[in-house]
mmCIF file of C-alpha atoms in Angstrom:
data_model
loop_
_atom_site.group_PDB
_atom_site.id
_atom_site.type_symbol
_atom_site.label_atom_id
_atom_site.label_comp_id
_atom_site.label_asym_id
_atom_site.label_seq_id
_atom_site.Cartn_x
_atom_site.Cartn_y
_atom_site.Cartn_z
ATOM 1 C CA UNK P 1450 -14.561 21.827 27.193
ATOM 2 C CA UNK P 1451 -14.374 18.551 28.879
ATOM 3 C CA UNK P 1452 -18.259 18.233 27.425
ATOM 4 C CA UNK P 1453 -17.186 18.900 23.955
ATOM 5 C CA UNK P 1454 -14.593 16.352 23.630
ATOM 6 C CA UNK P 1455 -17.186 14.187 25.915
ATOM 7 C CA UNK P 1456 -19.749 14.502 23.115
ATOM 8 C CA UNK P 1457 -17.405 13.817 20.571
ATOM 9 C CA UNK P 1458 -15.812 10.387 22.144
ATOM 10 C CA UNK P 1459 -19.717 9.436 22.178
ATOM 11 C CA UNK P 1460 -20.335 10.115 18.448
ATOM 12 C CA UNK P 1461 -16.359 8.500 17.823
ATOM 13 C CA UNK P 1462 -18.034 5.480 19.249
ATOM 14 C CA UNK P 1463 -20.776 4.760 17.685
ATOM 15 C CA UNK P 1464 -20.169 5.985 14.339
ATOM 16 C CA UNK P 1465 -17.251 2.706 14.784
ATOM 17 C CA UNK P 1466 -17.062 -0.896 16.487
ATOM 18 C CA UNK P 1467 -14.622 -0.286 18.587
ATOM 19 C CA UNK P 1468 -11.940 2.081 19.190
ATOM 20 C CA UNK P 1469 -8.349 1.510 21.723
ATOM 21 C CA UNK P 1470 -7.372 4.255 24.158
ATOM 22 C CA UNK P 1471 -4.881 4.966 21.833
ATOM 23 C CA UNK P 1472 -7.155 5.779 18.865
ATOM 24 C CA UNK P 1473 -9.227 7.651 20.799
ATOM 25 C CA UNK P 1474 -6.467 9.650 22.355
ATOM 26 C CA UNK P 1475 -5.130 10.472 18.770
ATOM 27 C CA UNK P 1476 -9.076 11.824 17.465
ATOM 28 C CA UNK P 1477 -9.443 13.844 20.510
ATOM 29 C CA UNK P 1478 -5.876 15.183 20.904
ATOM 30 C CA UNK P 1479 -5.690 13.865 24.487
ATOM 31 C CA UNK P 1480 -3.240 10.985 26.365
ATOM 32 C CA UNK P 1481 -4.687 7.523 26.979
ATOM 33 C CA UNK P 1482 -4.800 8.145 30.567
ATOM 34 C CA UNK P 1483 -7.608 11.363 30.046
ATOM 35 C CA UNK P 1484 -9.994 8.693 27.754
ATOM 36 C CA UNK P 1485 -9.573 5.999 30.841
ATOM 37 C CA UNK P 1486 -11.210 9.189 32.905
ATOM 38 C CA UNK P 1487 -13.529 10.103 30.593
ATOM 39 C CA UNK P 1488 -14.738 6.492 29.403
ATOM 40 C CA UNK P 1489 -15.478 6.195 33.232
ATOM 41 C CA UNK P 1490 -17.506 9.394 33.653
ATOM 42 C CA UNK P 1491 -19.426 9.031 30.605
ATOM 43 C CA UNK P 1492 -20.192 5.781 31.785
ATOM 44 C CA UNK P 1493 -21.300 7.031 35.328
ATOM 45 C CA UNK P 1494 -23.879 9.448 33.246
ATOM 46 C CA UNK P 1495 -25.607 6.236 31.897
ATOM 47 C CA UNK P 1496 -23.833 5.953 28.620
ATOM 48 C CA UNK P 1497 -23.066 2.704 28.458
ATOM 49 C CA UNK P 1498 -19.351 2.509 27.539
ATOM 50 C CA UNK P 1499 -17.551 -0.822 27.439
ATOM 51 C CA UNK P 1500 -13.955 -1.779 27.566
ATOM 52 C CA UNK P 1501 -12.875 -4.853 26.329
ATOM 53 C CA UNK P 1502 -9.071 -5.846 27.709
ATOM 54 C CA UNK P 1503 -6.124 -7.230 26.073
ATOM 55 C CA UNK P 1504 -4.182 -7.179 22.549
ATOM 56 C CA UNK P 1505 -7.861 -6.352 20.585
ATOM 57 C CA UNK P 1506 -9.739 -4.409 23.009
ATOM 58 C CA UNK P 1507 -10.793 -1.939 22.905
ATOM 59 C CA UNK P 1508 -13.655 1.267 23.686
ATOM 60 C CA UNK P 1509 -16.902 0.716 22.476
ATOM 61 C CA UNK P 1510 -20.749 1.008 23.416
ATOM 62 C CA UNK P 1511 -23.171 -1.479 23.894
ATOM 63 C CA UNK P 1512 -26.927 -2.161 24.005
ATOM 64 C CA UNK P 1513 -27.569 -0.448 20.423
ATOM 65 C CA UNK P 1514 -26.428 2.837 22.029
ATOM 66 C CA UNK P 1515 -27.217 5.906 20.377
ATOM 67 C CA UNK P 1516 -27.441 9.308 20.773
ATOM 68 C CA UNK P 1517 -30.017 12.091 19.104
ATOM 69 C CA UNK P 1518 -29.189 14.909 17.524
ATOM 70 C CA UNK P 1519 -29.430 16.903 20.955
ATOM 71 C CA UNK P 1520 -27.020 19.722 22.421
ATOM 72 C CA UNK P 1521 -25.972 21.319 18.985
ATOM 73 C CA UNK P 1522 -24.941 25.143 19.730
ATOM 74 C CA UNK P 1523 -26.074 27.744 18.031
ATOM 75 C CA UNK P 1524 -22.333 28.809 16.226
ATOM 76 C CA UNK P 1525 -22.741 25.302 15.843
ATOM 77 C CA UNK P 1526 -26.307 25.021 14.002
ATOM 78 C CA UNK P 1527 -24.980 28.269 12.156
ATOM 79 C CA UNK P 1528 -22.243 26.537 11.016
ATOM 80 C CA UNK P 1529 -23.760 23.219 9.828
ATOM 81 C CA UNK P 1530 -25.802 25.826 7.554
ATOM 82 C CA UNK P 1531 -22.722 27.030 5.608
ATOM 83 C CA UNK P 1532 -21.025 23.585 4.762
ATOM 84 C CA UNK P 1533 -23.317 23.918 1.474
ATOM 85 C CA UNK P 1534 -22.311 25.688 -1.509
ATOM 86 C CA UNK P 1535 -25.551 26.542 -3.513
ATOM 87 C CA UNK P 1536 -24.624 27.349 -6.420
ATOM 88 C CA UNK P 1537 -22.502 23.700 -6.798
ATOM 89 C CA UNK P 1538 -25.294 21.515 -5.218
ATOM 90 C CA UNK P 1539 -26.680 22.975 -7.871
ATOM 91 C CA UNK P 1540 -25.092 22.164 -10.943
ATOM 92 C CA UNK P 1541 -24.434 18.418 -9.534
ATOM 93 C CA UNK P 1542 -28.507 18.355 -9.917
ATOM 94 C CA UNK P 1543 -28.502 18.131 -5.980
ATOM 95 C CA UNK P 1544 -30.164 21.135 -5.206
ATOM 96 C CA UNK P 1545 -33.362 19.115 -4.037
ATOM 97 C CA UNK P 1546 -31.471 16.671 -1.789
ATOM 98 C CA UNK P 1547 -29.946 19.283 -0.134
ATOM 99 C CA UNK P 1548 -33.318 20.902 0.787
ATOM 100 C CA UNK P 1549 -35.071 18.419 1.603
ATOM 101 C CA UNK P 1550 -31.670 17.989 4.427
ATOM 102 C CA UNK P 1551 -31.813 21.538 5.465
ATOM 103 C CA UNK P 1552 -35.944 20.476 6.637
ATOM 104 C CA UNK P 1553 -35.184 17.657 8.433
ATOM 105 C CA UNK P 1554 -32.015 19.143 10.241
ATOM 106 C CA UNK P 1555 -34.599 21.819 11.153
ATOM 107 C CA UNK P 1556 -36.867 20.103 12.224
ATOM 108 C CA UNK P 1557 -34.573 17.745 14.746
ATOM 109 C CA UNK P 1558 -33.401 21.005 16.195
ATOM 110 C CA UNK P 1559 -34.777 22.560 19.401
ATOM 111 C CA UNK P 1560 -37.277 26.132 18.545
ATOM 112 C CA UNK P 1561 -34.719 28.488 19.880
ATOM 113 C CA UNK P 1562 -32.449 27.008 16.873
ATOM 114 C CA UNK P 1563 -34.384 27.008 13.713
ATOM 115 C CA UNK P 1564 -33.392 29.850 12.370
ATOM 116 C CA UNK P 1565 -29.915 28.766 12.327
ATOM 117 C CA UNK P 1566 -30.419 28.508 8.664
ATOM 118 C CA UNK P 1567 -31.473 31.755 7.636
ATOM 119 C CA UNK P 1568 -28.986 33.388 9.995
ATOM 120 C CA UNK P 1569 -25.991 31.269 7.927
ATOM 121 C CA UNK P 1570 -27.423 32.311 4.570
ATOM 122 C CA UNK P 1571 -28.019 35.633 5.320
ATOM 123 C CA UNK P 1572 -23.936 36.119 7.003
ATOM 124 C CA UNK P 1573 -22.473 34.005 4.039
ATOM 125 C CA UNK P 1574 -22.610 32.957 0.319
ATOM 126 C CA UNK P 1575 -19.652 31.840 -1.500
ATOM 127 C CA UNK P 1576 -19.564 32.687 -4.737
ATOM 128 C CA UNK P 1577 -17.395 30.718 -6.926
ATOM 129 C CA UNK P 1578 -16.411 31.625 -10.081
ATOM 130 C CA UNK P 1579 -13.879 34.744 -10.732
ATOM 131 C CA UNK P 1580 -14.637 38.154 -12.012
ATOM 132 C CA UNK P 1581 -15.570 38.897 -15.565
ATOM 133 C CA UNK P 1582 -16.214 35.510 -16.656
ATOM 134 C CA UNK P 1583 -19.320 33.697 -16.937
ATOM 135 C CA UNK P 1584 -18.470 30.252 -16.396
ATOM 136 C CA UNK P 1585 -21.769 27.694 -17.656
ATOM 137 C CA UNK P 1586 -21.627 24.350 -15.697
ATOM 138 C CA UNK P 1587 -20.653 21.452 -18.038
ATOM 139 C CA UNK P 1588 -23.657 19.472 -19.537
ATOM 140 C CA UNK P 1589 -22.211 16.147 -18.702
ATOM 141 C CA UNK P 1590 -22.154 16.917 -14.680
ATOM 142 C CA UNK P 1591 -24.375 15.537 -13.165
ATOM 143 C CA UNK P 1592 -23.993 12.372 -14.752
ATOM 144 C CA UNK P 1593 -20.546 12.679 -13.423
ATOM 145 C CA UNK P 1594 -21.770 13.624 -9.729
ATOM 146 C CA UNK P 1595 -24.174 10.318 -9.987
ATOM 147 C CA UNK P 1596 -21.264 7.945 -10.916
ATOM 148 C CA UNK P 1597 -19.130 9.481 -7.845
ATOM 149 C CA UNK P 1598 -21.623 8.721 -4.735
ATOM 150 C CA UNK P 1599 -22.266 5.562 -6.703
ATOM 151 C CA UNK P 1600 -18.906 4.321 -6.298
ATOM 152 C CA UNK P 1601 -19.795 3.439 -10.468
ATOM 153 C CA UNK P 1602 -16.734 3.085 -12.575
ATOM 154 C CA UNK P 1603 -17.934 5.120 -16.143
ATOM 155 C CA UNK P 1604 -16.452 5.441 -19.547
ATOM 156 C CA UNK P 1605 -15.559 8.659 -20.530
ATOM 157 C CA UNK P 1606 -14.633 10.583 -24.207
ATOM 158 C CA UNK P 1607 -12.600 13.941 -23.947
ATOM 159 C CA UNK P 1608 -10.640 16.026 -25.660
ATOM 160 C CA UNK P 1609 -7.010 15.865 -25.945
ATOM 161 C CA UNK P 1610 -5.617 18.596 -27.752
ATOM 162 C CA UNK P 1611 -6.927 17.881 -31.549
ATOM 163 C CA UNK P 1612 -7.732 14.406 -30.729
ATOM 164 C CA UNK P 1613 -10.867 13.160 -28.916
ATOM 165 C CA UNK P 1614 -9.978 10.479 -26.409
ATOM 166 C CA UNK P 1615 -11.640 6.987 -24.715
ATOM 167 C CA UNK P 1616 -11.092 5.839 -20.956
ATOM 168 C CA UNK P 1617 -12.319 3.726 -18.172
ATOM 169 C CA UNK P 1618 -12.595 5.126 -15.324
ATOM 170 C CA UNK P 1619 -13.028 4.731 -11.948
ATOM 171 C CA UNK P 1620 -14.618 8.627 -10.625
ATOM 172 C CA UNK P 1621 -13.766 9.060 -7.236
ATOM 173 C CA UNK P 1622 -14.112 13.071 -6.189
ATOM 174 C CA UNK P 1623 -15.175 16.192 -8.065
ATOM 175 C CA UNK P 1624 -13.387 19.393 -7.224
ATOM 176 C CA UNK P 1625 -14.562 23.379 -8.451
ATOM 177 C CA UNK P 1626 -11.730 24.668 -8.515
ATOM 178 C CA UNK P 1627 -12.589 28.914 -9.786
ATOM 179 C CA UNK P 1628 -15.835 28.241 -11.315
ATOM 180 C CA UNK P 1629 -14.353 25.065 -13.148
ATOM 181 C CA UNK P 1630 -15.001 21.365 -12.397
ATOM 182 C CA UNK P 1631 -11.949 18.712 -12.608
ATOM 183 C CA UNK P 1632 -12.722 14.617 -11.906
ATOM 184 C CA UNK P 1633 -10.011 13.193 -9.536
ATOM 185 C CA UNK P 1634 -10.189 9.662 -11.102
ATOM 186 C CA UNK P 1635 -8.181 6.777 -10.638
ATOM 187 C CA UNK P 1636 -7.274 4.521 -14.263
ATOM 188 C CA UNK P 1637 -8.060 0.623 -13.602
ATOM 189 C CA UNK P 1638 -5.308 -1.803 -13.971
ATOM 190 C CA UNK P 1639 -2.429 0.586 -13.641
ATOM 191 C CA UNK P 1640 -0.819 0.419 -10.617
ATOM 192 C CA UNK P 1641 -0.506 3.818 -7.890
ATOM 193 C CA UNK P 1642 2.981 4.115 -8.786
ATOM 194 C CA UNK P 1643 2.626 4.756 -12.193
ATOM 195 C CA UNK P 1644 0.006 7.161 -11.752
ATOM 196 C CA UNK P 1645 -3.426 5.767 -11.481
ATOM 197 C CA UNK P 1646 -4.922 9.155 -10.132
ATOM 198 C CA UNK P 1647 -5.261 11.867 -12.311
ATOM 199 C CA UNK P 1648 -7.486 15.346 -12.896
ATOM 200 C CA UNK P 1649 -9.859 15.795 -15.720
ATOM 201 C CA UNK P 1650 -11.694 19.084 -16.550
ATOM 202 C CA UNK P 1651 -15.288 17.783 -17.132
ATOM 203 C CA UNK P 1652 -16.018 20.208 -19.642
ATOM 204 C CA UNK P 1653 -14.056 18.572 -22.042
ATOM 205 C CA UNK P 1654 -16.245 15.735 -21.803
ATOM 206 C CA UNK P 1655 -17.990 14.795 -25.209
ATOM 207 C CA UNK P 1656 -19.677 11.906 -23.606
ATOM 208 C CA UNK P 1657 -19.767 10.170 -20.274
ATOM 209 C CA UNK P 1658 -21.615 6.117 -19.834
ATOM 210 C CA UNK P 1659 -22.409 5.547 -16.801
ATOM 211 C CA UNK P 1660 -21.404 1.669 -15.609
ATOM 212 C CA UNK P 1661 -23.680 -0.795 -13.644
ATOM 213 C CA UNK P 1662 -20.133 -1.688 -12.677
ATOM 214 C CA UNK P 1663 -19.128 -0.934 -8.754
ATOM 215 C CA UNK P 1664 -15.403 -0.482 -8.182
ATOM 216 C CA UNK P 1665 -13.893 -1.010 -4.681
ATOM 217 C CA UNK P 1666 -13.191 2.698 -3.775
ATOM 218 C CA UNK P 1667 -9.561 3.118 -1.868
ATOM 219 C CA UNK P 1668 -10.053 4.016 1.408
ATOM 220 C CA UNK P 1669 -6.803 5.945 2.299
ATOM 221 C CA UNK P 1670 -7.334 8.164 -0.454
ATOM 222 C CA UNK P 1671 -7.554 11.778 0.498
ATOM 223 C CA UNK P 1672 -9.567 13.885 -1.879
ATOM 224 C CA UNK P 1673 -8.342 17.438 -0.496
ATOM 225 C CA UNK P 1674 -4.561 16.194 -0.081
ATOM 226 C CA UNK P 1675 -4.302 14.523 -3.269
ATOM 227 C CA UNK P 1676 -6.387 17.823 -4.986
ATOM 228 C CA UNK P 1677 -3.628 20.012 -3.184
ATOM 229 C CA UNK P 1678 -0.358 17.860 -4.464
ATOM 230 C CA UNK P 1679 -1.870 18.105 -7.721
ATOM 231 C CA UNK P 1680 -2.838 21.626 -8.234
ATOM 232 C CA UNK P 1681 0.667 22.530 -6.507
ATOM 233 C CA UNK P 1682 2.651 20.278 -8.919
ATOM 234 C CA UNK P 1683 0.883 21.625 -12.206
ATOM 235 C CA UNK P 1684 1.618 25.773 -10.917
ATOM 236 C CA UNK P 1685 4.962 24.797 -10.941
ATOM 237 C CA UNK P 1686 5.071 22.406 -14.426
ATOM 238 C CA UNK P 1687 3.776 25.914 -16.607
ATOM 239 C CA UNK P 1688 6.806 27.315 -15.246
ATOM 240 C CA UNK P 1689 9.399 26.146 -17.094
ATOM 241 C CA UNK P 1690 11.192 29.209 -18.114
ATOM 242 C CA UNK P 1691 12.963 31.628 -15.754
ATOM 243 C CA UNK P 1692 13.092 36.095 -16.224
ATOM 244 C CA UNK P 1693 15.847 38.117 -13.866
ATOM 245 C CA UNK P 1694 14.028 41.048 -12.933
ATOM 246 C CA UNK P 1695 15.322 44.239 -10.036
ATOM 247 C CA UNK P 1696 12.218 45.084 -8.392
ATOM 248 C CA UNK P 1697 12.095 47.879 -6.713
ATOM 249 C CA UNK P 1698 10.220 48.170 -2.955
ATOM 250 C CA UNK P 1699 6.926 48.788 -4.526
ATOM 251 C CA UNK P 1700 7.240 46.165 -7.187
ATOM 252 C CA UNK P 1701 8.075 43.455 -4.489
ATOM 253 C CA UNK P 1702 4.625 44.320 -2.941
ATOM 254 C CA UNK P 1703 2.778 44.010 -6.452
ATOM 255 C CA UNK P 1704 4.721 40.827 -7.585
ATOM 256 C CA UNK P 1705 2.391 38.627 -6.028
ATOM 257 C CA UNK P 1706 -0.966 40.721 -7.962
ATOM 258 C CA UNK P 1707 0.850 40.587 -11.361
ATOM 259 C CA UNK P 1708 1.762 36.732 -11.623
ATOM 260 C CA UNK P 1709 1.143 32.948 -9.945
ATOM 261 C CA UNK P 1710 1.396 33.084 -6.438
ATOM 262 C CA UNK P 1711 3.921 30.035 -6.403
ATOM 263 C CA UNK P 1712 6.489 32.064 -9.107
ATOM 264 C CA UNK P 1713 6.118 35.431 -6.969
ATOM 265 C CA UNK P 1714 7.070 32.843 -3.934
ATOM 266 C CA UNK P 1715 9.681 31.363 -5.724
ATOM 267 C CA UNK P 1716 11.062 34.480 -6.922
ATOM 268 C CA UNK P 1717 11.302 35.897 -3.498
ATOM 269 C CA UNK P 1718 13.000 33.216 -2.050
ATOM 270 C CA UNK P 1719 15.783 33.495 -4.564
ATOM 271 C CA UNK P 1720 16.236 37.423 -3.520
ATOM 272 C CA UNK P 1721 19.727 39.172 -2.344
ATOM 273 C CA UNK P 1722 20.681 42.285 -0.422
ATOM 274 C CA UNK P 1723 18.699 45.317 -1.749
ATOM 275 C CA UNK P 1724 21.032 47.580 -3.585
ATOM 276 C CA UNK P 1725 21.601 51.617 -2.374
ATOM 277 C CA UNK P 1726 17.954 52.622 -4.381
ATOM 278 C CA UNK P 1727 16.645 49.778 -2.273
ATOM 279 C CA UNK P 1728 15.909 47.535 -4.893
ATOM 280 C CA UNK P 1729 15.978 43.500 -5.421
ATOM 281 C CA UNK P 1730 16.393 41.291 -7.727
ATOM 282 C CA UNK P 1731 15.350 38.303 -8.373
ATOM 283 C CA UNK P 1732 14.998 35.304 -10.808
ATOM 284 C CA UNK P 1733 11.202 34.844 -11.904
ATOM 285 C CA UNK P 1734 9.895 31.616 -12.979
ATOM 286 C CA UNK P 1735 7.460 32.286 -15.658
ATOM 287 C CA UNK P 1736 5.627 30.023 -18.569
ATOM 288 C CA UNK P 1737 7.013 31.266 -21.112
ATOM 289 C CA UNK P 1738 8.637 35.179 -22.206
ATOM 290 C CA UNK P 1739 5.432 36.092 -23.336
ATOM 291 C CA UNK P 1740 3.695 35.371 -20.588
ATOM 292 C CA UNK P 1741 5.996 37.355 -18.537
ATOM 293 C CA UNK P 1742 6.013 39.800 -20.772
ATOM 294 C CA UNK P 1743 2.522 40.640 -20.237
ATOM 295 C CA UNK P 1744 2.556 39.749 -16.557
ATOM 296 C CA UNK P 1745 5.647 42.128 -15.696
ATOM 297 C CA UNK P 1746 4.245 44.918 -17.964
ATOM 298 C CA UNK P 1747 1.309 45.602 -15.232
ATOM 299 C CA UNK P 1748 4.592 46.737 -12.709
ATOM 300 C CA UNK P 1749 5.431 49.260 -15.155
ATOM 301 C CA UNK P 1750 8.300 51.028 -13.786
ATOM 302 C CA UNK P 1751 9.047 48.884 -10.350
ATOM 303 C CA UNK P 1752 10.139 45.796 -12.751
ATOM 304 C CA UNK P 1753 13.215 46.335 -14.843
ATOM 305 C CA UNK P 1754 13.964 43.479 -16.321
ATOM 306 C CA UNK P 1755 17.734 41.957 -16.597
ATOM 307 C CA UNK P 1756 17.754 38.754 -18.601
ATOM 308 C CA UNK P 1757 17.169 37.409 -20.913
ATOM 309 C CA UNK P 1758 18.348 39.690 -23.471
ATOM 310 C CA UNK P 1759 15.767 40.073 -26.249
ATOM 311 C CA UNK P 1760 12.875 40.016 -23.615
ATOM 312 C CA UNK P 1761 14.865 42.989 -21.853
ATOM 313 C CA UNK P 1762 14.813 44.773 -25.754
ATOM 314 C CA UNK P 1763 10.983 44.333 -26.334
ATOM 315 C CA UNK P 1764 10.585 45.836 -22.900
ATOM 316 C CA UNK P 1765 12.739 48.379 -23.614
ATOM 317 C CA UNK P 1766 11.226 49.055 -27.088
ATOM 318 C CA UNK P 1767 7.607 49.087 -24.892
ATOM 319 C CA UNK P 1768 8.498 51.710 -22.374
ATOM 320 C CA UNK P 1769 10.314 53.963 -26.016
ATOM 321 C CA UNK P 1770 6.484 53.849 -27.631
ATOM 322 C CA UNK P 1771 4.877 54.696 -23.955
ATOM 323 C CA UNK P 1772 7.452 58.079 -23.661
ATOM 324 C CA UNK P 1773 7.101 58.552 -27.737
ATOM 325 C CA UNK P 1774 3.169 59.315 -26.344
ATOM 326 C CA UNK P 1775 3.588 61.229 -23.232
ATOM 327 C CA UNK P 1776 6.161 63.253 -24.536
#
């Protein structure tokens, strides 16, 4: 445990000019006193860790000290080769670069670990798209990916409903969600408080021109956090209507498979006490009544729609037609 922490401390100091004891303690999840002891241990082991005193002081490595890529354990080496997603890399035009990088890392590993790449690839494969549908990569994805890597502004034309819109964008990051590629980008000259960061489906782009000008990236932008927040907002934003449903115990178990996860979660938070038959009444957020009809039909007799009246009548008519077929 301590050996791994000491290695991580050296790598942190290698990546930054200087770090305070508080910063190191936060990164390594230990106390500042532990950082002091670890720095002394590294120094005694021959690693040139130097401590500057004073308000602006901190720990740093002196003499251009660099550690080599040694000390990787088998599980660490195999995890390293899991970090790439072959299909996504291929679609972004990075397959050759990734292959060359894997070869270089393999060459740097100890002989006993050089089969890590094969071990990982034979034990884990990510197939991102959903079942029963083909999601070809957007033709403009490689150009967008190049702009993302180089921090270059792009001028993009994209379909919005029945019209085409042209907009200048600062491409911050790419997200692959259920086989669909999205671009998270900032619109220049729009304040962050007014929604400067936006999400675009790349398959709706009709043209992308990558400019020569580089933009200055906001270092505080957190792509995973931004995507998680926007995805949650999108899931909730499309749920504009509500349906009151009485569910059997089986219906409660099946509800997350029939509707959106956020919708099912919110519905169960609204559930009352079970009645004498074990059924509970919930208020289910839905996109609209047509979508609710399609989703709840999958639950069959495990769900009874109570409101709105028009939707309840649709289910009653469907149940009557089904009963007539099976008489």
